[in-house]
Tab-separated table of C-alpha atoms and ligand atoms in Angstrom:
chain	number	residue	atom	x	y	z
A	1385	MET	CA	-0.824	-45.531	77.886
A	1386	SER	CA	2.323	-44.386	76.166
A	1387	ARG	CA	5.320	-46.652	76.475
A	1388	LYS	CA	8.802	-45.288	75.908
A	1389	PRO	CA	10.560	-47.364	73.227
A	1390	VAL	CA	13.707	-49.229	74.238
A	1391	ILE	CA	16.535	-50.148	71.868
A	1392	ALA	CA	18.982	-52.420	73.683
A	1393	GLY	CA	22.207	-53.782	72.210
A	1394	ASN	CA	23.298	-57.204	73.407
A	1395	TRP	CA	26.988	-57.364	72.557
A	1396	LYS	CA	27.246	-61.028	73.611
A	1397	MET	CA	30.844	-62.358	73.683
A	1398	TYR	CA	32.228	-59.663	71.382
A	1399	LYS	CA	34.508	-56.647	71.839
A	1400	THR	CA	37.520	-55.973	74.053
A	1401	GLN	CA	37.443	-53.062	76.497
A	1402	ALA	CA	39.043	-50.738	73.954
A	1403	GLU	CA	36.462	-51.745	71.351
A	1404	VAL	CA	33.616	-51.223	73.811
A	1405	ILE	CA	34.890	-47.741	74.662
A	1406	GLY	CA	35.310	-46.900	70.967
A	1407	THR	CA	31.809	-48.037	70.037
A	1408	ILE	CA	30.274	-46.185	72.987
A	1409	GLU	CA	32.084	-42.961	72.089
A	1410	GLU	CA	30.846	-43.191	68.497
A	1411	LEU	CA	27.343	-44.059	69.643
A	1412	ARG	CA	27.248	-41.114	72.040
A	1413	ALA	CA	28.171	-38.754	69.232
A	1414	LEU	CA	25.336	-40.209	67.120
A	1415	VAL	CA	22.429	-40.584	69.553
A	1416	GLU	CA	23.147	-38.537	72.670
A	1417	GLY	CA	20.256	-36.247	73.487
A	1418	TYR	CA	17.870	-38.328	71.400
A	1419	ALA	CA	15.357	-38.452	74.229
A	1420	GLU	CA	12.508	-40.271	72.436
A	1421	VAL	CA	14.151	-43.653	72.894
A	1422	GLU	CA	15.683	-45.436	75.889
A	1423	VAL	CA	19.029	-46.755	74.647
A	1424	VAL	CA	20.891	-49.528	76.482
A	1425	VAL	CA	24.202	-51.253	75.789
A	1426	CYS	CA	25.051	-54.649	77.282
A	1427	PRO	CA	28.764	-55.466	76.943
A	1428	THR	CA	30.540	-58.427	78.571
A	1429	PHE	CA	31.154	-58.407	82.331
A	1430	THR	CA	34.848	-57.583	81.895
A	1431	SER	CA	34.037	-54.397	79.967
A	1432	LEU	CA	31.324	-53.087	82.304
A	1433	PRO	CA	33.563	-50.737	84.343
A	1434	ALA	CA	35.161	-49.318	81.176
A	1435	ALA	CA	31.705	-48.940	79.622
A	1436	ALA	CA	30.338	-47.185	82.720
A	1437	ASN	CA	33.242	-44.784	82.543
A	1438	ALA	CA	32.707	-44.122	78.842
A	1439	LEU	CA	29.005	-43.525	79.530
A	1440	ARG	CA	29.514	-41.005	82.337
A	1441	GLY	CA	27.025	-38.155	81.944
A	1442	SER	CA	25.234	-40.016	79.164
A	1443	SER	CA	21.546	-40.867	78.875
A	1444	ILE	CA	22.511	-44.256	77.419
A	1445	GLY	CA	21.927	-47.038	79.935
A	1446	LEU	CA	24.258	-49.877	80.845
A	1447	GLY	CA	23.180	-53.489	81.201
A	1448	ALA	CA	24.727	-56.871	81.966
A	1449	GLN	CA	23.999	-60.011	79.959
A	1450	ASN	CA	23.411	-62.245	82.954
A	1451	VAL	CA	23.405	-62.232	86.759
A	1452	HIS	CA	23.336	-64.721	89.639
A	1453	TRP	CA	20.537	-64.830	92.197
A	1454	GLU	CA	22.704	-65.005	95.313
A	1455	GLU	CA	24.261	-61.955	96.902
A	1456	GLU	CA	27.657	-63.619	97.341
A	1457	GLY	CA	29.128	-67.020	98.082
A	1458	ALA	CA	30.929	-69.996	96.626
A	1459	PHE	CA	29.622	-69.667	93.059
A	1460	THR	CA	32.704	-69.818	90.863
A	1461	GLY	CA	32.388	-67.752	87.728
A	1462	GLU	CA	29.200	-65.970	88.745
A	1463	ILE	CA	28.394	-62.265	89.277
A	1464	SER	CA	25.865	-60.836	91.759
A	1465	THR	CA	23.412	-57.948	91.479
A	1466	GLU	CA	25.472	-56.034	94.011
A	1467	MET	CA	28.558	-56.369	91.829
A	1468	LEU	CA	26.610	-55.128	88.819
A	1469	LEU	CA	25.357	-52.119	90.760
A	1470	ASP	CA	28.871	-51.531	92.037
A	1471	VAL	CA	30.156	-51.037	88.473
A	1472	GLY	CA	27.262	-48.822	87.438
A	1473	CYS	CA	24.804	-51.194	85.742
A	1474	GLN	CA	21.130	-50.279	85.491
A	1475	TYR	CA	19.768	-53.291	83.592
A	1476	ALA	CA	20.352	-57.049	83.475
A	1477	ILE	CA	19.293	-59.443	80.731
A	1478	ILE	CA	18.049	-62.769	82.063
A	1479	GLY	CA	16.801	-65.947	80.414
A	1480	HIS	CA	18.418	-65.277	77.043
A	1481	SER	CA	17.881	-68.310	74.816
A	1482	GLU	CA	21.655	-68.762	74.432
A	1483	ARG	CA	21.879	-69.129	78.231
A	1484	ARG	CA	18.939	-71.535	78.220
A	1485	GLN	CA	20.350	-73.579	75.309
A	1486	HIS	CA	24.093	-73.677	75.972
A	1487	PHE	CA	24.190	-73.286	79.754
A	1488	SER	CA	21.088	-75.235	80.738
A	1489	GLU	CA	19.430	-72.262	82.344
A	1490	SER	CA	15.992	-73.395	83.513
A	1491	ASP	CA	12.805	-71.430	84.113
A	1492	GLU	CA	13.404	-71.966	87.818
A	1493	MET	CA	16.822	-70.310	87.605
A	1494	VAL	CA	15.352	-67.446	85.588
A	1495	SER	CA	12.655	-67.037	88.222
A	1496	ARG	CA	15.250	-66.884	91.022
A	1497	LYS	CA	17.230	-64.260	89.121
A	1498	LEU	CA	14.082	-62.235	88.648
A	1499	GLN	CA	13.139	-62.545	92.331
A	1500	LYS	CA	16.574	-61.206	93.221
A	1501	LEU	CA	16.635	-58.439	90.601
A	1502	ILE	CA	13.331	-56.932	91.666
A	1503	GLN	CA	14.734	-56.386	95.161
A	1504	THR	CA	17.400	-54.138	93.616
A	1505	PRO	CA	17.274	-50.976	91.470
A	1506	LEU	CA	18.319	-53.030	88.400
A	1507	THR	CA	15.761	-53.295	85.590
A	1508	PRO	CA	15.358	-56.898	84.434
A	1509	ILE	CA	15.150	-57.603	80.704
A	1510	LEU	CA	13.441	-60.983	80.689
A	1511	CYS	CA	13.781	-63.010	77.474
A	1512	VAL	CA	11.278	-65.609	76.322
A	1513	GLY	CA	10.774	-67.332	72.999
A	1514	GLU	CA	10.064	-70.596	71.222
A	1515	THR	CA	12.320	-72.769	69.073
A	1516	LEU	CA	11.555	-73.571	65.442
A	1517	GLU	CA	10.471	-77.074	66.431
A	1518	GLU	CA	8.037	-75.660	68.980
A	1519	ARG	CA	6.656	-73.183	66.448
A	1520	GLU	CA	6.180	-75.917	63.856
A	1521	ALA	CA	4.377	-78.018	66.452
A	1522	GLU	CA	2.057	-75.020	67.068
A	1523	ARG	CA	3.210	-74.732	70.656
A	1524	VAL	CA	4.130	-71.005	70.630
A	1525	GLU	CA	1.458	-69.923	73.099
A	1526	GLU	CA	2.112	-72.785	75.522
A	1527	VAL	CA	5.897	-72.275	75.422
A	1528	VAL	CA	6.034	-68.482	75.616
A	1529	LEU	CA	3.285	-68.051	78.197
A	1530	GLY	CA	4.668	-71.016	80.151
A	1531	GLN	CA	8.109	-69.402	80.331
A	1532	LEU	CA	6.530	-66.130	81.435
A	1533	GLU	CA	4.277	-67.740	84.000
A	1534	ARG	CA	7.131	-69.670	85.588
A	1535	ALA	CA	9.491	-66.678	85.544
A	1536	LEU	CA	6.958	-64.298	87.066
A	1537	ALA	CA	5.575	-66.763	89.633
A	1538	GLY	CA	5.149	-65.182	93.036
A	1539	LEU	CA	5.868	-61.603	91.955
A	1540	THR	CA	3.539	-58.750	92.881
A	1541	VAL	CA	1.966	-56.555	90.191
A	1542	GLU	CA	4.248	-53.693	91.281
A	1543	SER	CA	7.328	-55.852	90.713
A	1544	VAL	CA	6.169	-57.082	87.326
A	1545	PHE	CA	5.672	-53.439	86.298
A	1546	ARG	CA	9.434	-52.930	86.590
A	1547	ILE	CA	10.312	-55.665	84.113
A	1548	ILE	CA	11.020	-55.287	80.416
A	1549	ILE	CA	9.991	-58.382	78.479
A	1550	ALA	CA	11.849	-59.398	75.311
A	1551	TYR	CA	10.159	-61.819	72.935
A	1552	GLU	CA	12.937	-63.504	70.983
A	1553	PRO	CA	11.957	-66.433	68.789
A	1554	VAL	CA	15.008	-68.703	68.932
A	1555	TRP	CA	14.805	-69.437	65.183
A	1556	ALA	CA	15.236	-65.726	64.434
A	1557	ILE	CA	18.326	-65.080	66.575
A	1558	GLY	CA	21.509	-64.581	64.594
A	1559	THR	CA	19.980	-66.393	61.638
A	1560	GLY	CA	19.045	-63.424	59.486
A	1561	ARG	CA	15.537	-64.833	59.602
A	1562	THR	CA	13.412	-62.156	61.290
A	1563	ALA	CA	9.867	-62.843	62.298
A	1564	THR	CA	7.613	-60.817	60.022
A	1565	PRO	CA	6.074	-57.832	61.814
A	1566	GLU	CA	2.736	-59.685	61.758
A	1567	VAL	CA	4.143	-62.875	63.268
A	1568	ALA	CA	5.942	-60.904	65.986
A	1569	GLU	CA	2.899	-58.734	66.695
A	1570	GLU	CA	0.734	-61.819	67.112
A	1571	VAL	CA	2.939	-63.049	69.958
A	1572	HIS	CA	3.377	-59.591	71.491
A	1573	SER	CA	-0.346	-59.037	71.596
A	1574	MET	CA	-0.854	-62.524	73.052
A	1575	ILE	CA	1.662	-61.707	75.826
A	1576	ARG	CA	-0.060	-58.393	76.538
A	1577	GLY	CA	-3.441	-60.102	76.643
A	1578	TRP	CA	-2.125	-62.667	79.097
A	1579	LEU	CA	-0.617	-59.931	81.308
A	1580	SER	CA	-3.940	-58.131	81.311
A	1581	GLU	CA	-5.847	-61.256	82.380
A	1582	THR	CA	-3.235	-62.369	84.909
A	1583	TYR	CA	-2.402	-58.988	86.477
A	1584	SER	CA	-4.272	-55.927	85.295
A	1585	GLU	CA	-5.094	-53.907	82.230
A	1586	ASP	CA	-2.973	-51.132	83.659
A	1587	LEU	CA	0.080	-53.326	83.885
A	1588	ALA	CA	-0.467	-54.785	80.429
A	1589	GLY	CA	-0.779	-51.278	79.017
A	1590	GLY	CA	2.341	-49.985	80.712
A	1591	ILE	CA	4.892	-52.796	80.417
A	1592	ARG	CA	7.386	-52.706	77.535
A	1593	ILE	CA	7.655	-55.766	75.300
A	1594	LEU	CA	10.695	-55.780	73.009
A	1595	TYR	CA	11.206	-57.939	69.954
A	1596	GLY	CA	14.541	-59.630	69.320
A	1597	GLY	CA	15.906	-61.762	66.499
A	1598	SER	CA	17.753	-60.399	63.450
A	1599	VAL	CA	16.537	-56.835	63.930
A	1600	LYS	CA	18.381	-54.560	61.505
A	1601	PRO	CA	18.163	-50.968	60.259
A	1602	GLY	CA	16.207	-52.318	57.275
A	1603	ASN	CA	13.406	-53.970	59.256
A	1604	VAL	CA	13.259	-52.052	62.543
A	1605	ALA	CA	10.701	-49.450	61.408
A	1606	GLU	CA	8.084	-51.985	60.304
A	1607	LEU	CA	8.539	-53.934	63.521
A	1608	MET	CA	8.250	-50.767	65.621
A	1609	ALA	CA	5.096	-49.778	63.729
A	1610	GLN	CA	3.262	-52.698	65.336
A	1611	PRO	CA	1.023	-51.631	68.225
A	1612	ASP	CA	2.456	-54.074	70.772
A	1613	ILE	CA	6.161	-53.899	69.865
A	1614	ASP	CA	7.841	-51.380	72.150
A	1615	GLY	CA	11.454	-51.782	71.187
A	1616	ALA	CA	14.161	-54.195	70.197
A	1617	LEU	CA	16.846	-56.319	71.788
A	1618	VAL	CA	19.509	-56.459	69.131
A	1619	GLY	CA	22.623	-58.602	68.775
A	1620	GLY	CA	24.525	-58.458	65.485
A	1621	ALA	CA	23.238	-55.103	64.214
A	1622	SER	CA	24.091	-53.371	67.509
A	1623	LEU	CA	27.819	-54.117	67.295
A	1624	ASP	CA	28.456	-51.323	64.822
A	1625	SER	CA	27.762	-47.788	66.096
A	1626	GLN	CA	26.375	-46.549	62.762
A	1627	SER	CA	23.903	-49.373	62.469
A	1628	PHE	CA	23.020	-49.136	66.188
A	1629	ALA	CA	22.311	-45.405	65.755
A	1630	GLN	CA	20.091	-46.160	62.742
A	1631	LEU	CA	18.110	-48.567	64.923
A	1632	VAL	CA	17.695	-45.927	67.622
A	1633	LYS	CA	16.464	-43.411	65.037
A	1634	TYR	CA	14.102	-45.860	63.362
B	1881	PGA	P1	20.508	-60.985	66.749
B	1881	PGA	O1	20.469	-61.367	68.320
B	1881	PGA	O2	20.012	-59.569	66.653
B	1881	PGA	O3	21.952	-61.106	66.366
B	1881	PGA	O4	19.626	-61.936	66.052
B	1881	PGA	C1	19.401	-60.972	69.125
B	1881	PGA	C2	19.622	-61.442	70.550
B	1881	PGA	O5	20.157	-62.529	70.748
B	1881	PGA	O6	19.257	-60.730	71.514
């Protein structure tokens, strides 16, 4: 089954509204109409309306970096799926390792977010990945599949089909230390194998699994050449429109 590649830029806590608009305008000029790849930008919450405006009529998708599982209520500082849809979002990243590490986001919270997202038109980008300590202790399979199993618990096959998975080894994020294509492929193929056993071969063959962690124009092609790597979730190298465009045109 052919899977459309996804290149998603996670802009984290960078860029003002004006900077977001500027980068999007440059990016549009560079990659608009490049239909082979699904391109997504994920700016901060405060820039989402400006980004949606700058993306009007564009094939580039808009995503948020986080979301809450409740529709509304007394949850100071949080944003709901409805609010994301209201400003024109189509994707939401959940379970990013920076959320897990610095904001104590648990698998249970990630699972609730996923349960909520799949009831909406938003496409979840679910992040999983092991720390260096866990890799050195040879616990990659247990950690990654455990995170997936707990996040996907209770979802139907049809719902899981709608998810984009991002494998992001924590030791490779923002460190300049990319997993080699072989190391990444090993985990991607393990995830796909698990999806096939747990759900169906069809689902495993159709779902997109992105790699994330120090992806750059210089290493994207060899990562994308791996059979089970269907795209990239990119932080640092997505901040600059030229480098982002190079990633899209890998
Ligand atoms: P990086 O971040 O590309 O800067 O390593 C990736 C991510 O956190 O999604």
